[in-house]
mmCIF file of C-alpha atoms in Angstrom:
data_model
loop_
_atom_site.group_PDB
_atom_site.id
_atom_site.type_symbol
_atom_site.label_atom_id
_atom_site.label_comp_id
_atom_site.label_asym_id
_atom_site.label_seq_id
_atom_site.Cartn_x
_atom_site.Cartn_y
_atom_site.Cartn_z
ATOM 1 C CA MET A 1 82.945 110.881 66.686
ATOM 2 C CA ARG A 2 86.569 111.793 67.327
ATOM 3 C CA THR A 3 89.169 109.519 68.899
ATOM 4 C CA VAL A 4 92.565 110.126 70.470
ATOM 5 C CA GLU A 5 95.121 107.612 71.753
ATOM 6 C CA ILE A 6 97.277 108.371 74.779
ATOM 7 C CA ARG A 7 100.265 106.425 76.058
ATOM 8 C CA VAL A 8 101.520 107.314 79.549
ATOM 9 C CA PRO A 9 104.560 105.869 81.363
ATOM 10 C CA ALA A 10 104.930 104.490 84.847
ATOM 11 C CA THR A 11 107.028 106.636 87.147
ATOM 12 C CA SER A 12 109.075 106.284 90.301
ATOM 13 C CA ALA A 13 109.137 109.229 92.684
ATOM 14 C CA ASN A 14 111.512 110.264 95.482
ATOM 15 C CA LEU A 15 114.358 107.970 94.342
ATOM 16 C CA GLY A 16 115.503 107.838 97.953
ATOM 17 C CA PRO A 17 116.500 111.305 99.184
ATOM 18 C CA GLY A 18 114.519 113.426 96.694
ATOM 19 C CA PHE A 19 111.268 113.330 98.651
ATOM 20 C CA ASP A 20 108.379 114.987 96.772
ATOM 21 C CA ALA A 21 110.846 116.423 94.245
ATOM 22 C CA LEU A 22 112.597 113.819 92.093
ATOM 23 C CA GLY A 23 110.907 111.508 89.615
ATOM 24 C CA LEU A 24 111.897 109.081 86.868
ATOM 25 C CA ALA A 25 109.834 107.921 83.879
ATOM 26 C CA LEU A 26 109.951 104.166 83.206
ATOM 27 C CA SER A 27 109.368 102.053 80.095
ATOM 28 C CA LEU A 28 106.098 100.550 81.314
ATOM 29 C CA TYR A 29 102.916 102.024 79.869
ATOM 30 C CA ASP A 30 99.175 102.400 80.133
ATOM 31 C CA GLU A 31 97.387 102.993 76.828
ATOM 32 C CA VAL A 32 94.072 104.808 76.573
ATOM 33 C CA GLU A 33 91.761 105.249 73.609
ATOM 34 C CA ALA A 34 89.308 108.076 74.292
ATOM 35 C CA THR A 35 86.345 108.839 72.048
ATOM 36 C CA LEU A 36 83.670 111.516 72.207
ATOM 37 C CA THR A 37 80.506 109.783 71.017
ATOM 38 C CA GLY A 38 77.108 110.930 69.898
ATOM 39 C CA ASP A 39 75.468 108.835 72.599
ATOM 40 C CA ARG A 40 74.786 109.882 76.156
ATOM 41 C CA GLY A 41 76.674 108.333 79.030
ATOM 42 C CA VAL A 42 80.146 107.121 79.890
ATOM 43 C CA HIS A 43 81.380 103.694 78.842
ATOM 44 C CA VAL A 44 84.726 102.371 80.082
ATOM 45 C CA THR A 45 86.435 99.069 79.372
ATOM 46 C CA VAL A 46 89.611 98.040 81.180
ATOM 47 C CA GLU A 47 92.121 95.340 80.269
ATOM 48 C CA GLY A 48 95.020 94.359 82.498
ATOM 49 C CA GLU A 49 95.685 96.089 85.805
ATOM 50 C CA GLY A 50 92.530 97.229 87.590
ATOM 51 C CA ALA A 51 90.175 95.147 85.457
ATOM 52 C CA GLY A 52 87.153 94.186 87.526
ATOM 53 C CA GLU A 53 88.124 96.642 90.266
ATOM 54 C CA VAL A 54 87.873 100.220 89.026
ATOM 55 C CA ASP A 55 84.748 102.298 88.400
ATOM 56 C CA LEU A 56 83.542 102.001 84.807
ATOM 57 C CA GLY A 57 81.530 105.202 84.739
ATOM 58 C CA GLU A 58 81.797 108.824 85.826
ATOM 59 C CA GLY A 59 83.891 107.798 88.840
ATOM 60 C CA HIS A 60 86.761 106.484 86.702
ATOM 61 C CA LEU A 61 89.848 108.609 87.340
ATOM 62 C CA ILE A 62 90.492 109.285 83.657
ATOM 63 C CA VAL A 63 86.908 110.439 83.175
ATOM 64 C CA ARG A 64 87.167 112.721 86.202
ATOM 65 C CA ALA A 65 90.402 114.179 84.829
ATOM 66 C CA MET A 66 88.782 114.738 81.437
ATOM 67 C CA ARG A 67 85.827 116.482 83.051
ATOM 68 C CA LYS A 68 88.152 118.728 85.050
ATOM 69 C CA ALA A 69 90.134 119.633 81.938
ATOM 70 C CA PHE A 70 86.999 120.412 79.918
ATOM 71 C CA GLY A 71 85.895 122.682 82.749
ATOM 72 C CA ALA A 72 89.292 124.400 82.913
ATOM 73 C CA MET A 73 89.136 125.084 79.181
ATOM 74 C CA GLY A 74 85.624 126.463 79.460
ATOM 75 C CA VAL A 75 84.214 124.128 76.829
ATOM 76 C CA PRO A 76 80.903 122.260 77.150
ATOM 77 C CA GLN A 77 81.073 118.897 78.851
ATOM 78 C CA PRO A 78 80.533 116.124 76.285
ATOM 79 C CA GLU A 79 77.553 113.908 76.937
ATOM 80 C CA GLY A 80 79.137 110.773 75.538
ATOM 81 C CA ILE A 81 82.608 109.448 76.417
ATOM 82 C CA ARG A 82 84.016 106.028 75.595
ATOM 83 C CA LEU A 83 87.319 104.839 77.051
ATOM 84 C CA ARG A 84 89.295 101.722 76.261
ATOM 85 C CA CYS A 85 92.097 101.259 78.784
ATOM 86 C CA ARG A 86 94.964 98.807 78.431
ATOM 87 C CA ASN A 87 96.723 98.986 81.773
ATOM 88 C CA ARG A 88 100.168 97.614 82.551
ATOM 89 C CA ILE A 89 101.113 99.857 85.484
ATOM 90 C CA PRO A 90 100.327 98.054 88.768
ATOM 91 C CA HIS A 91 97.863 99.866 91.025
ATOM 92 C CA ALA A 92 98.796 101.045 94.540
ATOM 93 C CA ARG A 93 102.382 99.841 94.199
ATOM 94 C CA GLY A 94 104.323 103.127 94.054
ATOM 95 C CA LEU A 95 104.682 103.276 90.263
ATOM 96 C CA GLY A 96 102.495 106.285 89.514
ATOM 97 C CA SER A 97 99.340 104.590 88.243
ATOM 98 C CA SER A 98 97.061 107.402 89.432
ATOM 99 C CA SER A 99 99.347 110.082 87.963
ATOM 100 C CA ALA A 100 99.297 108.216 84.661
ATOM 101 C CA ALA A 101 95.495 108.139 84.678
ATOM 102 C CA VAL A 102 95.215 111.836 85.569
ATOM 103 C CA CYS A 103 97.692 112.867 82.882
ATOM 104 C CA ALA A 104 95.988 110.642 80.299
ATOM 105 C CA GLY A 105 92.595 112.175 81.043
ATOM 106 C CA ILE A 106 93.761 115.785 80.871
ATOM 107 C CA LEU A 107 95.737 115.236 77.683
ATOM 108 C CA ALA A 108 92.839 113.383 76.078
ATOM 109 C CA ALA A 109 90.458 116.243 76.867
ATOM 110 C CA ARG A 110 92.908 118.827 75.497
ATOM 111 C CA ALA A 111 93.332 116.854 72.285
ATOM 112 C CA LEU A 112 89.601 116.304 71.785
ATOM 113 C CA ALA A 113 88.322 119.770 72.721
ATOM 114 C CA ASP A 114 88.337 122.973 70.744
ATOM 115 C CA GLY A 115 89.556 124.853 73.831
ATOM 116 C CA GLU A 116 93.154 125.610 74.774
ATOM 117 C CA LEU A 117 95.336 124.375 77.616
ATOM 118 C CA SER A 118 99.079 125.099 77.703
ATOM 119 C CA ASP A 119 101.645 122.547 78.832
ATOM 120 C CA ASP A 120 102.122 124.521 82.051
ATOM 121 C CA GLU A 121 98.374 124.477 82.646
ATOM 122 C CA VAL A 122 98.250 120.716 82.010
ATOM 123 C CA PHE A 123 101.023 120.245 84.570
ATOM 124 C CA ALA A 124 99.279 122.498 87.109
ATOM 125 C CA LEU A 125 95.912 120.786 86.645
ATOM 126 C CA ALA A 126 97.426 117.318 86.989
ATOM 127 C CA THR A 127 99.351 118.384 90.089
ATOM 128 C CA GLU A 128 96.169 119.812 91.610
ATOM 129 C CA MET A 129 94.404 116.491 91.153
ATOM 130 C CA GLU A 130 97.377 114.435 92.404
ATOM 131 C CA GLY A 131 98.305 116.708 95.295
ATOM 132 C CA HIS A 132 102.043 116.845 94.490
ATOM 133 C CA PRO A 133 104.059 116.991 91.254
ATOM 134 C CA ASP A 134 106.826 114.392 91.648
ATOM 135 C CA ASN A 135 105.033 111.648 89.661
ATOM 136 C CA VAL A 136 103.173 114.014 87.349
ATOM 137 C CA ALA A 137 106.336 115.719 86.051
ATOM 138 C CA PRO A 138 108.125 112.612 84.679
ATOM 139 C CA CYS A 139 104.858 111.178 83.380
ATOM 140 C CA LEU A 140 104.330 114.272 81.226
ATOM 141 C CA ALA A 141 107.935 115.073 80.321
ATOM 142 C CA GLY A 142 109.815 111.777 80.514
ATOM 143 C CA GLY A 143 113.374 111.337 81.721
ATOM 144 C CA LEU A 144 114.517 112.464 85.152
ATOM 145 C CA THR A 145 112.655 115.439 86.579
ATOM 146 C CA VAL A 146 113.026 117.833 89.474
ATOM 147 C CA ALA A 147 109.704 119.379 90.523
ATOM 148 C CA TRP A 148 108.910 122.167 92.976
ATOM 149 C CA SER A 149 106.356 124.916 93.676
ATOM 150 C CA ASP A 150 107.241 128.557 93.105
ATOM 151 C CA HIS A 151 106.386 131.499 95.376
ATOM 152 C CA THR A 152 102.824 131.568 93.997
ATOM 153 C CA GLY A 153 102.291 127.886 94.684
ATOM 154 C CA SER A 154 102.419 126.977 90.997
ATOM 155 C CA PRO A 155 104.254 123.740 90.157
ATOM 156 C CA ARG A 156 107.445 123.923 88.121
ATOM 157 C CA MET A 157 109.759 121.269 86.711
ATOM 158 C CA VAL A 158 113.147 120.773 85.111
ATOM 159 C CA LYS A 159 113.800 117.756 82.902
ATOM 160 C CA LEU A 160 117.223 116.120 82.918
ATOM 161 C CA ALA A 161 118.671 113.315 80.803
ATOM 162 C CA PRO A 162 119.946 110.380 82.873
ATOM 163 C CA ASP A 163 123.179 108.739 81.838
ATOM 164 C CA GLU A 164 122.447 106.045 79.250
ATOM 165 C CA ARG A 165 124.039 103.431 81.517
ATOM 166 C CA ILE A 166 121.238 103.819 84.095
ATOM 167 C CA ARG A 167 119.040 100.706 84.044
ATOM 168 C CA PRO A 168 116.164 100.751 86.541
ATOM 169 C CA VAL A 169 114.905 97.471 87.939
ATOM 170 C CA VAL A 170 111.509 97.358 89.634
ATOM 171 C CA VAL A 171 110.722 94.639 92.148
ATOM 172 C CA VAL A 172 106.958 94.512 92.599
ATOM 173 C CA PRO A 173 105.227 92.662 95.464
ATOM 174 C CA SER A 174 101.723 91.236 95.313
ATOM 175 C CA THR A 175 100.639 93.437 98.224
ATOM 176 C CA ARG A 176 99.370 96.994 97.831
ATOM 177 C CA LEU A 177 99.735 100.160 99.859
ATOM 178 C CA ALA A 178 97.656 103.315 99.484
ATOM 179 C CA THR A 179 99.666 106.517 99.154
ATOM 180 C CA GLU A 180 97.489 108.165 101.803
ATOM 181 C CA THR A 181 98.359 105.408 104.276
ATOM 182 C CA ALA A 182 102.082 105.736 103.633
ATOM 183 C CA ARG A 183 101.995 109.535 103.826
ATOM 184 C CA GLY A 184 100.066 109.363 107.087
ATOM 185 C CA LEU A 185 103.041 107.691 108.766
ATOM 186 C CA LEU A 186 105.328 110.678 108.216
ATOM 187 C CA PRO A 187 106.040 113.028 111.133
ATOM 188 C CA LYS A 188 105.195 116.724 110.910
ATOM 189 C CA ASP A 189 108.767 117.695 111.792
ATOM 190 C CA VAL A 190 112.167 116.103 111.197
ATOM 191 C CA PRO A 191 115.581 116.809 112.773
ATOM 192 C CA HIS A 192 117.615 119.527 111.085
ATOM 193 C CA LYS A 193 120.533 117.114 110.614
ATOM 194 C CA ASP A 194 118.293 114.715 108.682
ATOM 195 C CA ALA A 195 117.027 117.490 106.405
ATOM 196 C CA SER A 196 120.616 118.591 105.784
ATOM 197 C CA PHE A 197 121.655 115.002 105.095
ATOM 198 C CA ASN A 198 118.924 114.534 102.495
ATOM 199 C CA ALA A 199 119.660 117.842 100.778
ATOM 200 C CA GLY A 200 123.233 116.730 100.219
ATOM 201 C CA ARG A 201 122.258 113.255 99.068
ATOM 202 C CA ALA A 202 119.640 114.593 96.645
ATOM 203 C CA ALA A 203 122.230 116.881 95.049
ATOM 204 C CA LEU A 204 124.664 113.980 94.843
ATOM 205 C CA LEU A 205 121.975 111.791 93.266
ATOM 206 C CA ILE A 206 121.476 114.253 90.399
ATOM 207 C CA ALA A 207 125.203 114.109 89.681
ATOM 208 C CA ALA A 208 125.288 110.308 89.926
ATOM 209 C CA LEU A 209 122.254 109.738 87.680
ATOM 210 C CA THR A 210 123.303 112.198 84.977
ATOM 211 C CA GLN A 211 127.103 111.995 84.973
ATOM 212 C CA ARG A 212 128.617 109.277 87.157
ATOM 213 C CA PRO A 213 126.391 106.216 87.573
ATOM 214 C CA GLU A 214 128.961 104.257 89.544
ATOM 215 C CA PRO A 215 127.546 101.702 92.011
ATOM 216 C CA GLY A 216 129.418 103.167 94.983
ATOM 217 C CA LEU A 217 128.347 106.709 94.193
ATOM 218 C CA LEU A 218 124.738 105.684 93.525
ATOM 219 C CA LEU A 219 124.693 103.715 96.761
ATOM 220 C CA ALA A 220 125.703 106.780 98.773
ATOM 221 C CA ALA A 221 123.448 109.091 96.732
ATOM 222 C CA THR A 222 120.299 107.019 97.375
ATOM 223 C CA GLU A 223 120.552 107.166 101.181
ATOM 224 C CA ASP A 224 117.493 108.694 102.847
ATOM 225 C CA ARG A 225 116.519 109.834 106.327
ATOM 226 C CA LEU A 226 113.239 111.653 105.666
ATOM 227 C CA HIS A 227 110.611 109.084 104.768
ATOM 228 C CA GLN A 228 111.549 105.448 104.162
ATOM 229 C CA HIS A 229 112.217 104.343 107.731
ATOM 230 C CA TYR A 230 109.053 106.071 108.954
ATOM 231 C CA ARG A 231 107.016 104.117 106.415
ATOM 232 C CA ALA A 232 108.790 100.801 106.986
ATOM 233 C CA PRO A 233 106.195 99.401 109.458
ATOM 234 C CA ALA A 234 103.558 99.522 106.695
ATOM 235 C CA MET A 235 105.769 97.617 104.233
ATOM 236 C CA ARG A 236 108.198 95.582 106.275
ATOM 237 C CA GLU A 237 109.052 93.163 103.458
ATOM 238 C CA SER A 238 109.928 96.045 101.136
ATOM 239 C CA ALA A 239 112.055 97.725 103.789
ATOM 240 C CA ASP A 240 113.862 94.446 104.463
ATOM 241 C CA LEU A 241 114.503 93.914 100.742
ATOM 242 C CA VAL A 242 115.941 97.418 100.369
ATOM 243 C CA GLU A 243 118.241 96.704 103.309
ATOM 244 C CA ARG A 244 119.387 93.363 101.851
ATOM 245 C CA LEU A 245 120.076 94.826 98.424
ATOM 246 C CA ARG A 246 121.992 97.759 99.820
ATOM 247 C CA ALA A 247 124.028 95.418 102.018
ATOM 248 C CA VAL A 248 125.402 93.694 98.893
ATOM 249 C CA GLY A 249 126.094 97.004 97.137
ATOM 250 C CA VAL A 250 122.932 97.480 95.056
ATOM 251 C CA PRO A 251 121.537 101.064 95.101
ATOM 252 C CA ALA A 252 117.933 100.332 96.097
ATOM 253 C CA VAL A 253 115.078 102.500 97.389
ATOM 254 C CA VAL A 254 111.342 102.321 97.936
ATOM 255 C CA SER A 255 109.584 103.479 94.775
ATOM 256 C CA GLY A 256 107.299 106.384 95.565
ATOM 257 C CA ALA A 257 105.111 105.550 98.542
ATOM 258 C CA GLY A 258 105.823 101.837 98.031
ATOM 259 C CA PRO A 259 105.694 98.959 98.356
ATOM 260 C CA THR A 260 107.583 98.429 95.059
ATOM 261 C CA VAL A 261 111.375 98.525 95.362
ATOM 262 C CA LEU A 262 113.446 100.347 92.735
ATOM 263 C CA ALA A 263 117.051 99.339 92.148
ATOM 264 C CA PHE A 264 119.621 100.930 89.856
ATOM 265 C CA SER A 265 121.301 98.118 87.979
ATOM 266 C CA THR A 266 124.757 98.409 86.447
ATOM 267 C CA SER A 267 127.076 95.807 84.966
ATOM 268 C CA ASP A 268 128.595 95.434 88.437
ATOM 269 C CA THR A 269 125.313 94.882 90.298
ATOM 270 C CA GLN A 270 122.811 93.227 87.924
ATOM 271 C CA ASP A 271 123.673 89.696 89.064
ATOM 272 C CA LEU A 272 123.295 90.626 92.741
ATOM 273 C CA ILE A 273 119.594 91.496 92.655
ATOM 274 C CA ALA A 274 117.737 88.230 91.961
ATOM 275 C CA PRO A 275 119.369 86.177 94.776
ATOM 276 C CA GLU A 276 118.156 88.717 97.351
ATOM 277 C CA VAL A 277 114.584 88.894 96.059
ATOM 278 C CA GLY A 278 113.111 85.407 96.177
ATOM 279 C CA ASN A 279 110.000 84.097 94.459
ATOM 280 C CA ASP A 280 107.297 86.306 95.967
ATOM 281 C CA TRP A 281 108.224 89.342 93.874
ATOM 282 C CA HIS A 282 108.026 90.224 90.200
ATOM 283 C CA ILE A 283 111.363 91.525 88.900
ATOM 284 C CA GLN A 284 111.348 93.637 85.756
ATOM 285 C CA GLN A 285 114.319 95.331 84.088
ATOM 286 C CA MET A 286 113.326 98.606 82.455
ATOM 287 C CA ASP A 287 114.692 101.563 80.551
ATOM 288 C CA VAL A 288 114.209 105.207 81.374
ATOM 289 C CA ASP A 289 111.420 106.547 79.173
ATOM 290 C CA PRO A 290 112.868 109.686 77.526
ATOM 291 C CA VAL A 291 109.669 111.161 76.100
ATOM 292 C CA GLY A 292 106.823 110.939 78.587
ATOM 293 C CA ALA A 293 103.154 111.017 77.620
ATOM 294 C CA ASN A 294 102.443 110.533 73.921
ATOM 295 C CA VAL A 295 99.291 111.723 72.121
ATOM 296 C CA GLN A 296 98.199 110.518 68.703
ATOM 297 C CA PHE A 297 95.103 110.669 66.528
ATOM 298 C CA PRO A 298 94.610 107.274 64.846
ATOM 299 C CA GLU A 299 93.985 108.844 61.448
ATOM 300 C CA THR A 300 97.358 110.649 61.500
ATOM 301 C CA ARG A 301 99.569 107.777 62.632
#
């Protein structure tokens, strides 16, 4: 038997104007212990988020990602897989739980197999399973990432280091929202002026997050016209919270497809967040994770 341990961070995508492009890794983690056993069959145990809800066999997302990676490497599929999952990333809340599972599975398979899979191939495989790279990129690389597809359709990313004064705050509701539902609310076309507006704000956001994390600049840089207001009917409480926070000067956006709200806290705004939230939300101050997914063999720790 051979075992590998994977730690993968939560992520927040879009960050307001950077729709399907920008992503941020957060200091909240799922931990997976994956073992290839001599027995036949798949055995999965889950603690924390998703316990009692997710498939505990071949349908588990990490198992499916492992199987896909083994196939991509051209190595035989193992008959016996055992997973122990300690989940802290909320499911269906816009914090990249599915990206974390996909990345964990692919990295576990690469570590356990005798085949080869480059970092670029890991990124491409994870993006293929997820459908878009904005959560996958920060999960794998950490930090702040810009992701796109080149002329061949292959995903690419650039990793940036956010200013050390950036302190993300996630405000998580008890309700869930499937990414497919949120994406289904988006129109096929948007006005040219809105696309131009978001392009400018996304560029400004890079500058604000990496060089000038001033509340006023971050507030302007996190404005969006491409996706949040279209999705608001599916998460009215989240949309209302974003509006309240922004009204008192807190740079706040919907995290990913929602319904979690992400706020950028600074010394000038940290005391403004809690009074606007109320008791029906879970508020958690975080750091930016600088490393991304971590792979270790227990015997070499």
